[in-house]
Amino acid sequence: MILQHGVRLEQQKTPSLKQKIQALPVPAGLAASKPLAPRQGKLDAAGIVAAAEAANIVDEFDGAPLFQKLKRMRRLRVKTILACCFDEDPYTSSAMATLRENTDAIIAGLVLAAKACGAQENKIAVATAHEARVIKRINPQADLVIAGERYPARVLLKQKLRYSGETTAYIGAQACAALTMAVDNGRAQDFTVVTVAGDAVEDWRNVKVRIGVPLQFVLDACEVSPKTKIVITGSSVTGKAVMDLSQAVTASTRCVIALKKTPRNRTYPCIGCQKCARACPRGIRPWLIYHEMKRDRPDPLRLQNVQKCIGCATCSVACPSGIDLGGAVAKAAELKKSGDFN
Ligand code: SF4
Ligand code: SF4
């Protein structure tokens, strides 16, 4: 049964949700973007797509330009469009904070997005019943759906809705709010909300950051410890270590995690528990792929379903032996695509 897939992760969002989103200063030299050209004609679907393109709106969850996503959703005849207003990994809370402080703008942006792609329904996806109650107190009109707390909740919710016959697609909370800003105020997407957390950060928080500022600027503004050994951006499950802190913040930098110790990747032999297979939302058996990939010449017939992998790393998180199963499946998918089995 698909709903039993995924893993339960210990959530550590409370510290960063305790306070309001803090706007960081804009460094001198980063010019304010010009207002968008006034809209011509009425605001139909094409007009909304054009506004999303002119405002350079990028979906914070997948890094895709919003106007392209809207066009694709129309082609796919998406029935229900969901604003993704939850963060499925343990540290990040930027989507939740954005929803709590911009509920009306997100609802308005979601309605615009639904009109642009022809979706019949639109809903706001939150993680828990508690979060739903928080949002209902802010705006009783919000139409909510609860994704649940098992990682990867986005995929699991989408699968659940698909099994009930709905074609669904997600838009990020920040992208929704940016669409409202573009249409109502003629503003480009200049800012993004980033969670700054980790044991090298005393005061975990969500900050509103000018897109394009260096990561080092954000770390300095948040008084991150000079003892920081590693900085990770993106999801705390699938995020990547940053080697160069002059790298710019983008619309999809949802989280910056600063740690005083580099995580130790100690692994143990596979014990055959199959937790990885039970956790995988795509029906892959990662432990079989892992063993096959350790052979000198992997058999393509034994690398089943690897092309269906979405890179969520749920299998790696579930593995009690600490094996990088997500990496093994990704390598298997590459190998199968290349066809180079000699
Ligand atoms: S990374 Fe791939 S194999 Fe692992 S759980 Fe996710 S979809 Fe399954
Ligand atoms: S979860 Fe880890 S130990 Fe268990 S079967 Fe999968 S690879 Fe082996």
JSON list of C-alpha atoms in Angstrom, two decimals, residues 203-309:
[
{"chain": "A", "resi": 203, "resn": "ASP", "atom": "CA", "xyz": [19.44, 31.78, 16.72]},
{"chain": "A", "resi": 204, "resn": "TRP", "atom": "CA", "xyz": [17.68, 29.67, 14.08]},
{"chain": "A", "resi": 205, "resn": "ARG", "atom": "CA", "xyz": [15.44, 31.81, 11.94]},
{"chain": "A", "resi": 206, "resn": "ASN", "atom": "CA", "xyz": [13.83, 32.49, 8.58]},
{"chain": "A", "resi": 207, "resn": "VAL", "atom": "CA", "xyz": [15.28, 35.44, 6.75]},
{"chain": "A", "resi": 208, "resn": "LYS", "atom": "CA", "xyz": [14.06, 37.35, 3.72]},
{"chain": "A", "resi": 209, "resn": "VAL", "atom": "CA", "xyz": [17.06, 37.70, 1.45]},
{"chain": "A", "resi": 210, "resn": "ARG", "atom": "CA", "xyz": [17.68, 39.61, -1.75]},
{"chain": "A", "resi": 211, "resn": "ILE", "atom": "CA", "xyz": [18.23, 37.03, -4.51]},
{"chain": "A", "resi": 212, "resn": "GLY", "atom": "CA", "xyz": [21.83, 37.33, -5.69]},
{"chain": "A", "resi": 213, "resn": "VAL", "atom": "CA", "xyz": [23.49, 38.09, -2.34]},
{"chain": "A", "resi": 214, "resn": "PRO", "atom": "CA", "xyz": [26.44, 35.81, -1.50]},
{"chain": "A", "resi": 215, "resn": "LEU", "atom": "CA", "xyz": [25.82, 33.01, 1.00]},
{"chain": "A", "resi": 216, "resn": "GLN", "atom": "CA", "xyz": [28.60, 34.44, 3.15]},
{"chain": "A", "resi": 217, "resn": "PHE", "atom": "CA", "xyz": [26.53, 37.62, 3.54]},
{"chain": "A", "resi": 218, "resn": "VAL", "atom": "CA", "xyz": [23.61, 35.59, 4.91]},
{"chain": "A", "resi": 219, "resn": "LEU", "atom": "CA", "xyz": [25.86, 33.64, 7.29]},
{"chain": "A", "resi": 220, "resn": "ASP", "atom": "CA", "xyz": [27.45, 36.85, 8.60]},
{"chain": "A", "resi": 221, "resn": "ALA", "atom": "CA", "xyz": [24.08, 38.54, 9.06]},
{"chain": "A", "resi": 222, "resn": "CYS", "atom": "CA", "xyz": [22.87, 35.54, 11.06]},
{"chain": "A", "resi": 223, "resn": "GLU", "atom": "CA", "xyz": [26.03, 35.53, 13.20]},
{"chain": "A", "resi": 224, "resn": "VAL", "atom": "CA", "xyz": [26.94, 31.99, 12.24]},
{"chain": "A", "resi": 225, "resn": "SER", "atom": "CA", "xyz": [29.82, 30.61, 14.35]},
{"chain": "A", "resi": 226, "resn": "PRO", "atom": "CA", "xyz": [33.35, 31.02, 12.96]},
{"chain": "A", "resi": 227, "resn": "LYS", "atom": "CA", "xyz": [33.82, 27.36, 13.96]},
{"chain": "A", "resi": 228, "resn": "THR", "atom": "CA", "xyz": [31.53, 26.31, 11.09]},
{"chain": "A", "resi": 229, "resn": "LYS", "atom": "CA", "xyz": [33.03, 23.34, 9.25]},
{"chain": "A", "resi": 230, "resn": "ILE", "atom": "CA", "xyz": [30.41, 22.69, 6.61]},
{"chain": "A", "resi": 231, "resn": "VAL", "atom": "CA", "xyz": [27.56, 24.63, 4.99]},
{"chain": "A", "resi": 232, "resn": "ILE", "atom": "CA", "xyz": [24.76, 22.79, 3.22]},
{"chain": "A", "resi": 233, "resn": "THR", "atom": "CA", "xyz": [22.09, 24.38, 1.04]},
{"chain": "A", "resi": 234, "resn": "GLY", "atom": "CA", "xyz": [18.80, 22.98, -0.14]},
{"chain": "A", "resi": 235, "resn": "SER", "atom": "CA", "xyz": [16.95, 20.27, 1.73]},
{"chain": "A", "resi": 236, "resn": "SER", "atom": "CA", "xyz": [18.66, 18.88, 4.80]},
{"chain": "A", "resi": 237, "resn": "VAL", "atom": "CA", "xyz": [18.06, 15.38, 3.36]},
{"chain": "A", "resi": 238, "resn": "THR", "atom": "CA", "xyz": [19.21, 15.85, -0.22]},
{"chain": "A", "resi": 239, "resn": "GLY", "atom": "CA", "xyz": [21.10, 19.17, 0.06]},
{"chain": "A", "resi": 240, "resn": "LYS", "atom": "CA", "xyz": [24.66, 19.66, -1.10]},
{"chain": "A", "resi": 241, "resn": "ALA", "atom": "CA", "xyz": [27.71, 20.95, 0.76]},
{"chain": "A", "resi": 242, "resn": "VAL", "atom": "CA", "xyz": [28.78, 24.37, -0.50]},
{"chain": "A", "resi": 243, "resn": "MET", "atom": "CA", "xyz": [32.46, 24.76, -1.32]},
{"chain": "A", "resi": 244, "resn": "ASP", "atom": "CA", "xyz": [32.37, 28.43, -2.29]},
{"chain": "A", "resi": 245, "resn": "LEU", "atom": "CA", "xyz": [30.49, 30.82, 0.01]},
{"chain": "A", "resi": 246, "resn": "SER", "atom": "CA", "xyz": [30.60, 33.60, -2.59]},
{"chain": "A", "resi": 247, "resn": "GLN", "atom": "CA", "xyz": [27.94, 31.54, -4.37]},
{"chain": "A", "resi": 248, "resn": "ALA", "atom": "CA", "xyz": [24.74, 33.59, -4.75]},
{"chain": "A", "resi": 249, "resn": "VAL", "atom": "CA", "xyz": [21.42, 32.90, -3.05]},
{"chain": "A", "resi": 250, "resn": "THR", "atom": "CA", "xyz": [18.85, 31.85, -5.63]},
{"chain": "A", "resi": 251, "resn": "ALA", "atom": "CA", "xyz": [15.07, 31.57, -5.52]},
{"chain": "A", "resi": 252, "resn": "SER", "atom": "CA", "xyz": [15.47, 27.88, -4.68]},
{"chain": "A", "resi": 253, "resn": "THR", "atom": "CA", "xyz": [17.89, 28.31, -1.75]},
{"chain": "A", "resi": 254, "resn": "ARG", "atom": "CA", "xyz": [15.28, 27.32, 0.79]},
{"chain": "A", "resi": 255, "resn": "CYS", "atom": "CA", "xyz": [17.62, 26.40, 3.60]},
{"chain": "A", "resi": 256, "resn": "VAL", "atom": "CA", "xyz": [21.18, 27.08, 4.72]},
{"chain": "A", "resi": 257, "resn": "ILE", "atom": "CA", "xyz": [22.50, 24.67, 7.34]},
{"chain": "A", "resi": 258, "resn": "ALA", "atom": "CA", "xyz": [25.76, 25.47, 9.10]},
{"chain": "A", "resi": 259, "resn": "LEU", "atom": "CA", "xyz": [27.39, 22.67, 11.09]},
{"chain": "A", "resi": 260, "resn": "LYS", "atom": "CA", "xyz": [30.41, 22.65, 13.39]},
{"chain": "A", "resi": 261, "resn": "LYS", "atom": "CA", "xyz": [31.28, 19.06, 12.48]},
{"chain": "A", "resi": 262, "resn": "THR", "atom": "CA", "xyz": [31.34, 17.35, 9.12]},
{"chain": "A", "resi": 263, "resn": "PRO", "atom": "CA", "xyz": [28.82, 14.48, 9.33]},
{"chain": "A", "resi": 264, "resn": "ARG", "atom": "CA", "xyz": [30.64, 11.11, 9.52]},
{"chain": "A", "resi": 265, "resn": "ASN", "atom": "CA", "xyz": [29.63, 8.75, 6.79]},
{"chain": "A", "resi": 266, "resn": "ARG", "atom": "CA", "xyz": [30.29, 5.48, 8.62]},
{"chain": "A", "resi": 267, "resn": "THR", "atom": "CA", "xyz": [28.61, 2.56, 6.86]},
{"chain": "A", "resi": 268, "resn": "TYR", "atom": "CA", "xyz": [28.02, -1.04, 7.87]},
{"chain": "A", "resi": 269, "resn": "PRO", "atom": "CA", "xyz": [27.22, -4.12, 5.79]},
{"chain": "A", "resi": 270, "resn": "CYS", "atom": "CA", "xyz": [23.67, -4.61, 4.52]},
{"chain": "A", "resi": 271, "resn": "ILE", "atom": "CA", "xyz": [21.67, -6.75, 6.93]},
{"chain": "A", "resi": 272, "resn": "GLY", "atom": "CA", "xyz": [18.88, -7.46, 4.45]},
{"chain": "A", "resi": 273, "resn": "CYS", "atom": "CA", "xyz": [16.15, -5.79, 6.53]},
{"chain": "A", "resi": 274, "resn": "GLN", "atom": "CA", "xyz": [14.53, -4.31, 3.37]},
{"chain": "A", "resi": 275, "resn": "LYS", "atom": "CA", "xyz": [13.61, -1.06, 5.11]},
{"chain": "A", "resi": 276, "resn": "CYS", "atom": "CA", "xyz": [14.95, 0.74, 2.03]},
{"chain": "A", "resi": 277, "resn": "ALA", "atom": "CA", "xyz": [12.48, -1.06, -0.23]},
{"chain": "A", "resi": 278, "resn": "ARG", "atom": "CA", "xyz": [9.55, -0.43, 2.10]},
{"chain": "A", "resi": 279, "resn": "ALA", "atom": "CA", "xyz": [10.42, 3.28, 2.31]},
{"chain": "A", "resi": 280, "resn": "CYS", "atom": "CA", "xyz": [10.87, 3.90, -1.42]},
{"chain": "A", "resi": 281, "resn": "PRO", "atom": "CA", "xyz": [7.85, 5.77, -2.86]},
{"chain": "A", "resi": 282, "resn": "ARG", "atom": "CA", "xyz": [8.65, 4.54, -6.37]},
{"chain": "A", "resi": 283, "resn": "GLY", "atom": "CA", "xyz": [8.56, 0.81, -5.78]},
{"chain": "A", "resi": 284, "resn": "ILE", "atom": "CA", "xyz": [12.31, 0.34, -6.27]},
{"chain": "A", "resi": 285, "resn": "ARG", "atom": "CA", "xyz": [14.26, -2.26, -4.26]},
{"chain": "A", "resi": 286, "resn": "PRO", "atom": "CA", "xyz": [17.40, -0.23, -3.53]},
{"chain": "A", "resi": 287, "resn": "TRP", "atom": "CA", "xyz": [19.24, -2.99, -1.66]},
{"chain": "A", "resi": 288, "resn": "LEU", "atom": "CA", "xyz": [19.11, -5.24, -4.75]},
{"chain": "A", "resi": 289, "resn": "ILE", "atom": "CA", "xyz": [20.40, -2.39, -6.91]},
{"chain": "A", "resi": 290, "resn": "TYR", "atom": "CA", "xyz": [23.17, -1.67, -4.39]},
{"chain": "A", "resi": 291, "resn": "HIS", "atom": "CA", "xyz": [24.37, -5.29, -4.40]},
{"chain": "A", "resi": 292, "resn": "GLU", "atom": "CA", "xyz": [24.19, -5.50, -8.18]},
{"chain": "A", "resi": 293, "resn": "MET", "atom": "CA", "xyz": [26.18, -2.29, -8.60]},
{"chain": "A", "resi": 294, "resn": "LYS", "atom": "CA", "xyz": [28.97, -3.71, -6.45]},
{"chain": "A", "resi": 295, "resn": "ARG", "atom": "CA", "xyz": [29.56, -6.43, -9.04]},
{"chain": "A", "resi": 296, "resn": "ASP", "atom": "CA", "xyz": [32.22, -5.96, -11.70]},
{"chain": "A", "resi": 297, "resn": "ARG", "atom": "CA", "xyz": [29.66, -6.20, -14.47]},
{"chain": "A", "resi": 298, "resn": "PRO", "atom": "CA", "xyz": [26.16, -5.32, -13.29]},
{"chain": "A", "resi": 299, "resn": "ASP", "atom": "CA", "xyz": [23.38, -7.12, -15.13]},
{"chain": "A", "resi": 300, "resn": "PRO", "atom": "CA", "xyz": [20.99, -4.57, -16.70]},
{"chain": "A", "resi": 301, "resn": "LEU", "atom": "CA", "xyz": [18.07, -6.96, -16.17]},
{"chain": "A", "resi": 302, "resn": "ARG", "atom": "CA", "xyz": [18.67, -6.79, -12.42]},
{"chain": "A", "resi": 303, "resn": "LEU", "atom": "CA", "xyz": [18.58, -2.99, -12.31]},
{"chain": "A", "resi": 304, "resn": "GLN", "atom": "CA", "xyz": [14.81, -2.87, -12.30]},
{"chain": "A", "resi": 305, "resn": "ASN", "atom": "CA", "xyz": [12.88, 0.40, -12.16]},
{"chain": "A", "resi": 306, "resn": "VAL", "atom": "CA", "xyz": [15.99, 2.52, -11.51]},
{"chain": "A", "resi": 307, "resn": "GLN", "atom": "CA", "xyz": [14.81, 5.03, -14.10]},
{"chain": "A", "resi": 308, "resn": "LYS", "atom": "CA", "xyz": [11.79, 5.73, -11.89]},
{"chain": "A", "resi": 309, "resn": "CYS", "atom": "CA", "xyz": [14.00, 7.06, -9.07]}
]
